[in-house]
CSV table of C-alpha atoms and ligand atoms in Angstrom, one decimal:
chain,number,residue,atom,x,y,z
A,1,MET,CA,0.0,0.0,0.0
A,2,SER,CA,1.4,3.4,-0.9
A,3,GLU,CA,2.2,6.1,1.7
A,4,LYS,CA,-0.5,8.3,0.4
A,5,MET,CA,-3.2,5.7,0.8
A,6,ILE,CA,-2.7,5.5,4.6
A,7,GLN,CA,-3.0,9.2,5.0
A,8,PRO,CA,-6.4,10.8,5.7
A,9,VAL,CA,-7.9,12.6,2.7
A,10,ARG,CA,-6.5,16.1,2.2
A,11,GLY,CA,-8.3,18.6,4.5
A,12,THR,CA,-9.5,15.9,6.9
A,13,HIS,CA,-7.9,14.6,10.0
A,14,ASP,CA,-8.4,12.1,12.8
A,15,LEU,CA,-9.7,13.4,16.1
A,16,LEU,CA,-8.0,11.9,19.1
A,17,GLY,CA,-6.7,12.4,22.6
A,18,GLU,CA,-6.7,16.0,23.9
A,19,GLU,CA,-8.3,17.4,20.7
A,20,TYR,CA,-11.1,14.9,20.9
A,21,ARG,CA,-11.7,15.8,24.5
A,22,LYS,CA,-11.8,19.5,23.6
A,23,HIS,CA,-14.5,18.8,21.0
A,24,GLN,CA,-16.5,16.7,23.5
A,25,TRP,CA,-16.3,19.4,26.1
A,26,ILE,CA,-17.4,22.1,23.6
A,27,HIS,CA,-20.3,19.8,22.8
A,28,ASP,CA,-21.3,19.2,26.4
A,29,VAL,CA,-21.1,22.8,27.4
A,30,SER,CA,-23.1,24.0,24.4
A,31,TYR,CA,-25.8,21.4,24.7
A,32,SER,CA,-26.2,21.9,28.5
A,33,ILE,CA,-26.5,25.7,28.2
A,34,ALA,CA,-28.8,25.5,25.1
A,35,GLN,CA,-31.1,23.1,27.1
A,36,LYS,CA,-31.6,25.9,29.6
A,37,TYR,CA,-32.8,28.1,26.8
A,38,GLY,CA,-35.3,25.4,25.7
A,39,TYR,CA,-33.4,23.9,22.9
A,40,GLU,CA,-34.1,20.2,21.9
A,41,PRO,CA,-31.5,18.2,20.0
A,42,ILE,CA,-32.0,17.1,16.4
A,43,ALA,CA,-29.8,15.1,14.1
A,44,THR,CA,-30.3,15.2,10.4
A,45,PRO,CA,-28.6,13.1,7.7
A,46,ILE,CA,-25.1,14.0,6.6
A,47,VAL,CA,-26.3,14.1,3.0
A,48,GLU,CA,-29.3,15.9,1.4
A,49,SER,CA,-30.6,16.2,-2.1
A,50,THR,CA,-28.3,18.8,-3.8
A,51,ALA,CA,-31.4,20.9,-4.6
A,52,ILE,CA,-31.9,21.6,-0.9
A,53,PHE,CA,-28.6,23.5,-0.7
A,54,LYS,CA,-28.8,25.2,-4.1
A,55,ARG,CA,-32.3,26.5,-3.2
A,56,THR,CA,-31.4,27.8,0.2
A,57,ILE,CA,-27.7,28.8,0.1
A,58,GLY,CA,-28.0,30.2,-3.4
A,59,GLU,CA,-26.1,29.5,-6.6
A,60,THR,CA,-23.9,32.6,-6.3
A,61,SER,CA,-22.5,31.7,-2.9
A,62,ASP,CA,-19.0,30.3,-2.5
A,63,ILE,CA,-20.4,27.3,-0.9
A,64,VAL,CA,-22.6,26.2,-3.8
A,65,GLY,CA,-20.3,27.6,-6.5
A,66,LYS,CA,-17.0,26.2,-5.3
A,67,GLU,CA,-17.2,24.2,-2.1
A,68,MET,CA,-19.8,21.5,-2.2
A,69,TYR,CA,-19.1,17.7,-2.3
A,70,THR,CA,-21.7,16.8,-4.8
A,71,PHE,CA,-22.1,13.5,-6.6
A,72,ASP,CA,-24.6,11.3,-8.4
A,73,ASP,CA,-25.4,8.2,-6.3
A,74,ARG,CA,-25.8,4.8,-7.9
A,75,GLY,CA,-29.4,5.5,-8.7
A,76,GLY,CA,-28.4,8.7,-10.5
A,77,ASP,CA,-29.8,11.2,-7.9
A,78,SER,CA,-27.6,14.2,-7.2
A,79,ILE,CA,-26.6,14.1,-3.5
A,80,THR,CA,-24.5,16.6,-1.5
A,81,ILE,CA,-22.6,16.0,1.7
A,82,ARG,CA,-23.8,18.8,3.9
A,83,PRO,CA,-21.7,21.9,3.9
A,84,GLU,CA,-23.7,23.4,6.7
A,85,GLY,CA,-26.6,22.4,9.0
A,86,THR,CA,-29.3,25.0,8.6
A,87,ALA,CA,-30.7,23.9,5.3
A,88,GLY,CA,-31.0,20.3,6.5
A,89,VAL,CA,-32.7,21.3,9.7
A,90,ALA,CA,-35.2,23.5,7.8
A,91,ARG,CA,-35.9,20.6,5.5
A,92,ALA,CA,-36.4,18.3,8.5
A,93,VAL,CA,-38.9,20.7,10.0
A,94,ILE,CA,-41.0,20.6,6.8
A,95,SER,CA,-40.6,16.8,6.2
A,96,ASN,CA,-41.7,16.1,9.8
A,97,SER,CA,-44.6,18.6,9.7
A,98,LEU,CA,-43.0,20.4,12.7
A,99,THR,CA,-44.3,23.7,11.2
A,100,GLN,CA,-47.5,22.7,13.0
A,101,SER,CA,-45.8,22.9,16.4
A,102,MET,CA,-44.2,26.3,16.5
A,103,PRO,CA,-42.2,27.8,18.1
A,104,LEU,CA,-39.4,25.3,17.7
A,105,LYS,CA,-35.9,25.5,19.2
A,106,LEU,CA,-33.4,23.0,17.8
A,107,ILE,CA,-29.8,22.3,18.4
A,108,TYR,CA,-27.6,20.1,16.2
A,109,ASP,CA,-24.0,19.2,15.7
A,110,GLY,CA,-21.8,17.2,13.4
A,111,PRO,CA,-19.3,17.1,10.6
A,112,MET,CA,-19.7,19.3,7.5
A,113,MET,CA,-17.7,19.3,4.3
A,114,ARG,CA,-16.5,22.1,2.0
A,115,TYR,CA,-13.9,21.9,-0.7
A,116,GLU,CA,-11.7,24.7,0.5
A,117,ARG,CA,-7.9,25.3,0.6
A,118,PRO,CA,-6.8,23.7,3.9
A,119,GLN,CA,-5.0,26.0,6.3
A,120,LYS,CA,-5.0,26.6,10.1
A,121,GLY,CA,-8.6,26.8,11.2
A,122,ARG,CA,-9.9,25.8,7.8
A,123,THR,CA,-10.3,22.2,6.8
A,124,ARG,CA,-12.5,20.3,4.3
A,125,GLN,CA,-14.2,18.3,7.0
A,126,PHE,CA,-15.0,20.4,10.0
A,127,HIS,CA,-17.5,20.4,12.8
A,128,GLN,CA,-20.3,22.7,13.7
A,129,ILE,CA,-22.7,23.1,16.5
A,130,GLY,CA,-25.7,25.1,15.5
A,131,VAL,CA,-29.0,26.3,16.9
A,132,GLU,CA,-32.2,27.3,15.0
A,133,CYS,CA,-35.2,28.9,16.5
A,134,PHE,CA,-38.3,28.8,14.2
A,135,GLY,CA,-41.7,30.5,14.5
A,136,ILE,CA,-40.9,33.8,16.3
A,137,SER,CA,-40.3,37.1,14.5
A,138,ASP,CA,-39.9,39.2,17.6
A,139,PRO,CA,-36.3,40.7,17.7
A,140,LEU,CA,-36.2,39.6,21.3
A,141,VAL,CA,-35.4,36.1,20.0
A,142,ASP,CA,-32.5,37.5,18.0
A,143,VAL,CA,-31.2,38.9,21.2
A,144,GLU,CA,-31.8,35.6,23.1
A,145,THR,CA,-30.0,33.6,20.3
A,146,ILE,CA,-27.0,35.9,20.4
A,147,ALA,CA,-27.0,35.8,24.2
A,148,LEU,CA,-27.0,32.0,24.1
A,149,GLY,CA,-23.9,32.1,21.8
A,150,ALA,CA,-22.2,34.6,24.1
A,151,GLN,CA,-22.9,32.5,27.2
A,152,ILE,CA,-21.5,29.4,25.6
A,153,LEU,CA,-18.3,31.2,24.5
A,154,GLU,CA,-18.1,32.7,28.0
A,155,GLN,CA,-18.3,29.3,29.6
A,156,LEU,CA,-15.7,27.9,27.2
A,157,GLY,CA,-13.4,30.7,28.3
A,158,VAL,CA,-13.0,32.2,24.8
A,159,ALA,CA,-15.4,35.2,25.2
A,160,HIS,CA,-12.7,37.6,26.2
A,161,ARG,CA,-10.7,36.8,23.1
A,162,SER,CA,-13.6,37.4,20.7
A,163,ILE,CA,-15.8,40.3,19.8
A,164,LEU,CA,-19.4,40.3,18.7
A,165,GLU,CA,-20.0,42.1,15.4
A,166,ILE,CA,-23.5,42.8,14.3
A,167,ASN,CA,-25.3,44.3,11.4
A,168,THR,CA,-28.7,44.5,9.8
A,169,ILE,CA,-29.4,43.5,6.2
A,170,GLY,CA,-33.0,44.8,6.5
A,171,ASP,CA,-36.2,43.4,5.1
A,172,THR,CA,-36.8,42.5,1.4
A,173,ASP,CA,-37.8,46.0,0.4
A,174,SER,CA,-34.8,47.7,2.0
A,175,ARG,CA,-32.4,45.1,0.5
A,176,LYS,CA,-33.9,45.7,-2.9
A,177,ALA,CA,-33.3,49.5,-2.6
A,178,TYR,CA,-29.8,49.0,-1.3
A,179,ARG,CA,-29.0,46.4,-4.0
A,180,GLN,CA,-29.9,49.0,-6.6
A,181,ALA,CA,-27.7,51.6,-4.9
A,182,LEU,CA,-24.8,49.1,-5.0
A,183,VAL,CA,-25.4,48.3,-8.7
A,184,ASP,CA,-25.3,52.1,-9.5
A,185,TYR,CA,-22.1,52.5,-7.5
A,186,PHE,CA,-20.1,49.5,-8.7
A,187,THR,CA,-21.2,49.3,-12.3
A,188,PRO,CA,-19.1,52.3,-13.6
A,189,VAL,CA,-16.0,50.8,-11.8
A,190,SER,CA,-16.7,47.2,-12.4
A,191,SER,CA,-13.5,46.6,-14.4
A,192,HIS,CA,-11.6,47.2,-11.2
A,193,LEU,CA,-13.4,44.5,-9.3
A,194,SER,CA,-12.2,40.9,-8.9
A,195,ALA,CA,-13.6,38.4,-11.4
A,196,ASP,CA,-15.7,36.9,-8.6
A,197,SER,CA,-17.2,40.3,-7.6
A,198,GLN,CA,-17.9,41.1,-11.2
A,199,ALA,CA,-20.1,38.0,-11.3
A,200,ARG,CA,-21.6,39.0,-8.0
A,201,LEU,CA,-22.5,42.4,-9.4
A,202,ALA,CA,-24.7,40.8,-11.9
A,203,LYS,CA,-26.3,38.2,-9.7
A,204,ASN,CA,-26.0,39.3,-6.0
A,205,PRO,CA,-24.3,42.6,-5.5
A,206,LEU,CA,-24.7,42.5,-1.7
A,207,ARG,CA,-22.1,39.7,-1.6
A,208,ILE,CA,-19.4,42.0,-3.0
A,209,LEU,CA,-19.3,43.6,0.5
A,210,ASP,CA,-18.3,40.2,1.9
A,211,SER,CA,-15.3,40.0,-0.5
A,212,LYS,CA,-11.8,39.5,1.0
A,213,ASP,CA,-10.0,40.5,-2.2
A,214,PRO,CA,-7.9,43.7,-1.5
A,215,LYS,CA,-8.8,45.2,-4.9
A,216,ASP,CA,-12.5,44.9,-4.0
A,217,GLN,CA,-12.0,46.2,-0.5
A,218,GLU,CA,-10.7,49.5,-1.7
A,219,LEU,CA,-13.9,50.1,-3.6
A,220,ILE,CA,-16.1,48.7,-0.8
A,221,ALA,CA,-14.6,51.2,1.6
A,222,SER,CA,-16.5,54.1,-0.1
A,223,ALA,CA,-19.6,52.2,-1.2
A,224,PRO,CA,-22.9,53.6,-0.1
A,225,SER,CA,-24.0,52.7,3.4
A,226,PHE,CA,-27.0,50.4,4.0
A,227,ASP,CA,-28.3,52.7,6.7
A,228,HIS,CA,-29.7,55.2,4.2
A,229,TYR,CA,-31.8,52.5,2.6
A,230,LEU,CA,-33.3,50.8,5.6
A,231,ASN,CA,-37.0,51.4,5.9
A,232,ASP,CA,-38.7,52.1,9.3
A,233,LEU,CA,-39.5,48.5,10.0
A,234,SER,CA,-35.9,47.4,9.4
A,235,GLN,CA,-34.5,50.3,11.5
A,236,ASP,CA,-36.9,49.6,14.3
A,237,THR,CA,-36.1,45.9,14.3
A,238,PHE,CA,-32.3,46.6,14.4
A,239,ARG,CA,-32.8,49.2,17.2
A,240,LYS,CA,-34.6,46.6,19.3
A,241,VAL,CA,-31.8,44.1,18.9
A,242,CYS,CA,-29.2,46.6,19.9
A,243,GLN,CA,-31.3,47.7,22.9
A,244,GLY,CA,-31.7,44.1,23.9
A,245,LEU,CA,-28.0,43.5,23.8
A,246,ASP,CA,-27.3,46.7,25.8
A,247,ALA,CA,-29.8,45.6,28.4
A,248,LEU,CA,-28.0,42.3,28.8
A,249,ASN,CA,-24.6,44.1,28.9
A,250,ILE,CA,-23.4,42.1,25.9
A,251,PRO,CA,-20.7,44.2,24.2
A,252,TYR,CA,-20.9,44.4,20.4
A,253,LYS,CA,-19.5,46.4,17.5
A,254,ARG,CA,-21.4,47.5,14.4
A,255,ASN,CA,-19.9,46.1,11.2
A,256,PRO,CA,-21.7,47.5,8.2
A,257,LEU,CA,-20.0,45.1,5.9
A,258,LEU,CA,-21.2,42.0,7.7
A,259,VAL,CA,-23.7,40.7,5.2
A,260,ARG,CA,-23.5,36.9,5.5
A,261,GLY,CA,-23.0,34.7,2.5
A,262,LEU,CA,-26.4,33.0,2.4
A,263,ASP,CA,-29.4,34.1,0.4
A,264,TYR,CA,-32.1,33.5,3.0
A,265,TYR,CA,-30.9,35.9,5.6
A,266,CYS,CA,-32.7,39.1,6.6
A,267,HIS,CA,-32.5,41.7,9.3
A,268,THR,CA,-30.0,40.7,12.0
A,269,ALA,CA,-26.6,39.3,11.0
A,270,PHE,CA,-23.9,38.6,13.6
A,271,GLU,CA,-20.6,37.0,14.1
A,272,PHE,CA,-18.3,36.4,17.0
A,273,THR,CA,-14.8,36.8,15.7
A,274,THR,CA,-11.3,36.5,17.0
A,275,THR,CA,-7.9,37.8,15.9
A,276,ASP,CA,-6.2,34.8,17.5
A,277,LEU,CA,-6.5,32.5,14.5
A,278,GLY,CA,-5.1,34.6,11.6
A,279,SER,CA,-7.6,35.2,8.8
A,280,GLN,CA,-9.8,32.3,10.0
A,281,GLY,CA,-11.4,34.7,12.5
A,282,ALA,CA,-15.1,33.7,12.5
A,283,LEU,CA,-16.0,31.5,15.5
A,284,LEU,CA,-19.8,31.6,15.6
A,285,ALA,CA,-21.9,33.2,12.9
A,286,GLY,CA,-25.6,33.6,12.3
A,287,GLY,CA,-28.6,35.7,11.8
A,288,ARG,CA,-32.3,35.9,10.9
A,289,TYR,CA,-33.6,33.8,8.0
A,290,ASP,CA,-37.3,34.5,7.7
A,291,GLY,CA,-37.3,33.4,4.0
A,292,LEU,CA,-35.7,29.9,4.5
A,293,VAL,CA,-38.6,27.6,5.2
A,294,GLY,CA,-40.7,29.3,2.5
A,295,GLN,CA,-37.8,28.9,0.1
A,296,LEU,CA,-38.1,25.2,0.6
A,297,SER,CA,-41.8,25.2,-0.2
A,298,GLY,CA,-42.8,25.1,3.5
A,299,PRO,CA,-45.2,27.6,5.0
A,300,GLU,CA,-43.6,31.1,5.6
A,301,THR,CA,-41.9,30.8,8.9
A,302,PRO,CA,-39.6,33.2,10.7
A,303,GLY,CA,-36.3,31.8,11.9
A,304,VAL,CA,-33.1,32.8,13.6
A,305,GLY,CA,-30.0,30.8,14.4
A,306,TRP,CA,-26.2,30.4,14.3
A,307,ALA,CA,-23.5,27.9,13.7
A,308,MET,CA,-20.3,27.6,15.7
A,309,GLY,CA,-17.0,26.3,14.3
A,310,VAL,CA,-16.1,23.7,16.9
A,311,ASP,CA,-12.6,23.1,15.4
A,312,ARG,CA,-11.7,26.8,15.6
A,313,ILE,CA,-12.9,27.0,19.2
A,314,ALA,CA,-10.9,23.9,20.0
A,315,LEU,CA,-7.8,25.7,18.6
A,316,MET,CA,-8.3,28.5,21.1
A,317,LEU,CA,-8.6,26.3,24.1
A,318,ASP,CA,-5.5,25.7,26.2
A,319,GLN,CA,-6.9,23.0,28.3
A,320,VAL,CA,-10.1,21.1,29.0
A,321,PRO,CA,-11.2,20.3,32.6
A,322,PRO,CA,-9.0,17.5,33.7
A,323,GLN,CA,-10.2,13.9,33.4
A,324,PRO,CA,-11.0,12.1,36.6
A,325,ARG,CA,-7.9,10.3,37.6
A,326,PRO,CA,-8.1,6.5,37.8
A,327,ILE,CA,-7.3,4.1,40.6
A,328,ALA,CA,-4.9,1.3,39.6
A,329,VAL,CA,-5.6,-2.3,40.6
A,330,ILE,CA,-2.3,-4.2,40.9
A,331,ALA,CA,-1.9,-7.9,41.4
A,332,ILE,CA,1.2,-8.9,43.3
A,333,GLY,CA,2.2,-12.0,41.4
A,334,ASP,CA,0.3,-13.6,38.6
A,335,GLU,CA,-1.6,-15.9,41.0
A,336,THR,CA,-3.7,-13.0,42.2
A,337,MET,CA,-4.4,-11.7,38.7
A,338,GLU,CA,-7.8,-13.3,38.4
A,339,ALA,CA,-9.0,-11.9,41.8
A,340,ALA,CA,-7.6,-8.5,40.8
A,341,PHE,CA,-9.5,-8.6,37.5
A,342,GLN,CA,-12.7,-9.5,39.4
A,343,LEU,CA,-12.2,-6.6,41.9
A,344,ALA,CA,-11.5,-4.2,39.0
A,345,MET,CA,-14.7,-5.2,37.3
A,346,SER,CA,-16.8,-5.0,40.5
A,347,LEU,CA,-15.4,-1.5,41.3
A,348,ARG,CA,-16.1,-0.3,37.7
A,349,LYS,CA,-19.6,-1.4,38.0
A,350,GLN,CA,-19.9,0.6,41.2
A,351,GLY,CA,-18.9,3.7,39.3
A,352,ILE,CA,-15.1,3.9,40.0
A,353,ARG,CA,-12.6,4.5,37.2
A,354,ILE,CA,-10.2,1.6,37.4
A,355,GLU,CA,-7.1,0.9,35.4
A,356,LEU,CA,-5.8,-2.7,35.6
A,357,ALA,CA,-2.1,-3.5,35.3
A,358,TYR,CA,-2.2,-6.5,33.0
A,359,SER,CA,1.4,-7.9,33.2
A,360,GLY,CA,4.9,-7.5,34.5
A,361,ASN,CA,6.3,-7.7,38.0
A,362,VAL,CA,5.1,-5.4,40.8
A,363,GLY,CA,7.7,-2.7,40.0
A,364,LYS,CA,6.7,-2.6,36.4
A,365,ARG,CA,3.0,-2.5,37.3
A,366,MET,CA,3.6,0.4,39.8
A,367,LYS,CA,5.4,2.3,37.1
A,368,TRP,CA,2.5,1.7,34.8
A,369,ALA,CA,0.1,3.0,37.4
A,370,ASP,CA,2.2,6.2,37.6
A,371,LYS,CA,2.0,6.6,33.8
A,372,ALA,CA,-1.8,6.1,33.9
A,373,ASN,CA,-1.8,9.1,36.4
A,374,ALA,CA,-3.5,6.9,39.0
A,375,TYR,CA,-3.9,8.7,42.3
A,376,ALA,CA,-4.1,5.4,44.3
A,377,ALA,CA,-3.1,1.8,43.9
A,378,ILE,CA,-5.0,-1.2,45.2
A,379,LEU,CA,-2.4,-3.9,45.9
A,380,LEU,CA,-3.6,-7.5,46.0
A,381,GLY,CA,-1.4,-10.3,47.3
A,382,THR,CA,-2.4,-13.8,48.3
A,383,ASP,CA,-2.5,-12.7,52.0
A,384,GLU,CA,-4.8,-9.9,51.3
A,385,ILE,CA,-7.2,-12.1,49.3
A,386,ALA,CA,-7.2,-14.7,52.1
A,387,ALA,CA,-8.2,-11.9,54.5
A,388,GLN,CA,-10.7,-10.4,52.0
A,389,GLN,CA,-9.0,-7.1,52.1
A,390,ALA,CA,-6.7,-4.9,50.0
A,391,THR,CA,-3.8,-2.6,50.6
A,392,VAL,CA,-4.7,0.8,49.3
A,393,ARG,CA,-1.7,3.1,48.7
A,394,ASN,CA,-2.1,6.8,48.1
A,395,LEU,CA,0.4,7.4,45.3
A,396,GLU,CA,0.8,11.1,46.1
A,397,THR,CA,1.7,10.7,49.8
A,398,GLY,CA,2.8,7.0,50.0
A,399,GLU,CA,0.4,6.5,52.9
A,400,GLN,CA,-1.2,3.1,52.9
A,401,ASN,CA,-4.0,1.3,54.6
A,402,LEU,CA,-5.6,-2.2,54.7
A,403,VAL,CA,-9.2,-2.0,53.7
A,404,ALA,CA,-11.8,-4.7,53.8
A,405,PHE,CA,-13.3,-5.6,50.4
A,406,ALA,CA,-16.8,-4.9,51.9
A,407,VAL,CA,-16.1,-1.3,52.5
A,408,LEU,CA,-13.6,-0.7,49.7
A,409,LYS,CA,-15.8,1.3,47.4
A,410,ASP,CA,-16.9,3.7,50.2
A,411,TYR,CA,-13.3,4.0,51.4
A,412,LEU,CA,-12.2,5.0,47.9
A,413,ILE,CA,-15.0,7.5,47.4
A,414,ASP,CA,-14.4,9.1,50.8
A,415,THR,CA,-10.7,9.2,50.6
A,416,PHE,CA,-10.0,10.2,46.9
A,417,LYS,CA,-13.1,12.2,45.9
B,1,ATP,P1,-15.3,31.8,6.6
B,1,ATP,O1,-15.6,33.3,6.4
B,1,ATP,O2,-14.2,31.6,7.7
B,1,ATP,O3,-15.1,31.0,5.4
B,1,ATP,P2,-18.0,31.1,6.6
B,1,ATP,O4,-18.8,32.4,6.6
B,1,ATP,O5,-17.9,30.3,5.4
B,1,ATP,O6,-16.6,31.3,7.4
B,1,ATP,P3,-20.2,29.9,8.1
B,1,ATP,O7,-20.8,29.3,6.9
B,1,ATP,O8,-20.9,31.0,8.7
B,1,ATP,O9,-18.7,30.2,7.8
B,1,ATP,O10,-20.1,28.7,9.2
B,1,ATP,C1,-20.1,29.0,10.6
B,1,ATP,C2,-18.8,28.7,11.3
B,1,ATP,O11,-18.2,27.4,10.9
B,1,ATP,C3,-17.7,29.7,10.9
B,1,ATP,O12,-17.8,30.8,11.7
B,1,ATP,C4,-16.4,28.9,11.3
B,1,ATP,O13,-16.2,29.0,12.6
B,1,ATP,C5,-16.8,27.5,10.9
B,1,ATP,N1,-16.3,27.1,9.6
B,1,ATP,C6,-16.7,27.4,8.3
B,1,ATP,N2,-16.0,26.9,7.4
B,1,ATP,C7,-15.0,26.2,8.0
B,1,ATP,C8,-13.9,25.4,7.6
B,1,ATP,N3,-13.7,25.1,6.3
B,1,ATP,N4,-13.1,24.8,8.5
B,1,ATP,C9,-13.3,25.0,9.8
B,1,ATP,N5,-14.3,25.8,10.3
B,1,ATP,C10,-15.2,26.3,9.4
B,2,MG,MG1,-16.3,30.0,4.0
């Protein structure tokens, strides 16, 4: 087998050890906080019909245009590995007739795939945790959703290294007016735009504002501001969001260029960003998407949500809370191994984390217990077994005691909790 065959596919990697534990911790913290806000877990398939993403994310987006893993399955249907979670969750809401039981608060997580140029904080397979709240158009819910993200980042210890940027992209009428203003502004200078932005100018001019191309950015800097084109409803909605954040003491910065890459967004757009990860600064991004469920032929349903990049958050974590340390069970001589195994199994069933030294002399087994970071060792010789007791040695202090099997579990819990 060639070297290349035993490497993971470019842009993907194995999750193990400390990195896996970081992912798991991020998951546990997010789900436990979201539950307090009334969110219920949902899991959708990792593939959807390609049309689901084309319809919702939009043909002019980077995701649909360049990044999707799309293939015909053996029956000839066009299938796409999900590049993000919102479209699938919205599809599931419709498929399961959940539009009858609004409002709905859903949380999901899992791997996503986008064909991108791999670099730090940007991989082809990455993980997101996302929340979606359907059925409420009150801007209070936008505030609540942002607050949920803020609380999760706070609990994970990365809040102080990120800032919340917010913007409004208004309602459909405001966007229409602003789109025209952008067309009027960019058309005369279109030859100075990047090729991508020239295409955007024809199809979706708002997306030019999102461009990272330095040539585009110069022109973007003096582009007309959205604020002049927001109607009263849009302004009022945005004001309520800002007031809500103020009332909760959640700091934010207005970023008028934050437009989000997806077609179904309206009103509130937000992103928690960091400068700690180079140009891969977006940690958690979302907004309001009142058009989404309707776009998928469901009943018109307001919605707001966000998705968090788990891998990027993991890169920012120094440490996860330490694992509970084990207790080692050590047979003194092979003849007590079977009894040691029985004891280990019984203590595990009683809820204690046990590592068993499988082979070697006592010295080797003790070294092994050290390596496993055990905080105590239970030593079992033939004498101990005859007396139905064990020697329990505290590996930090060296102190040891003889403890009867009958009270061993309680002794361990009391002494080493
Ligand atoms: P970026 O501007 O960095 O490409 P995006 O706008 O494409 O981000 P979203 O579609 O909003 O990202 O996805 C939500 C979050 O998922 C991002 O804020 C980021 O943390 C994470 N994310 C997106 N793409 C990747 C990737 N290729 N690798 C790792 N994380 C990613
Ligand atoms: Mg992207």
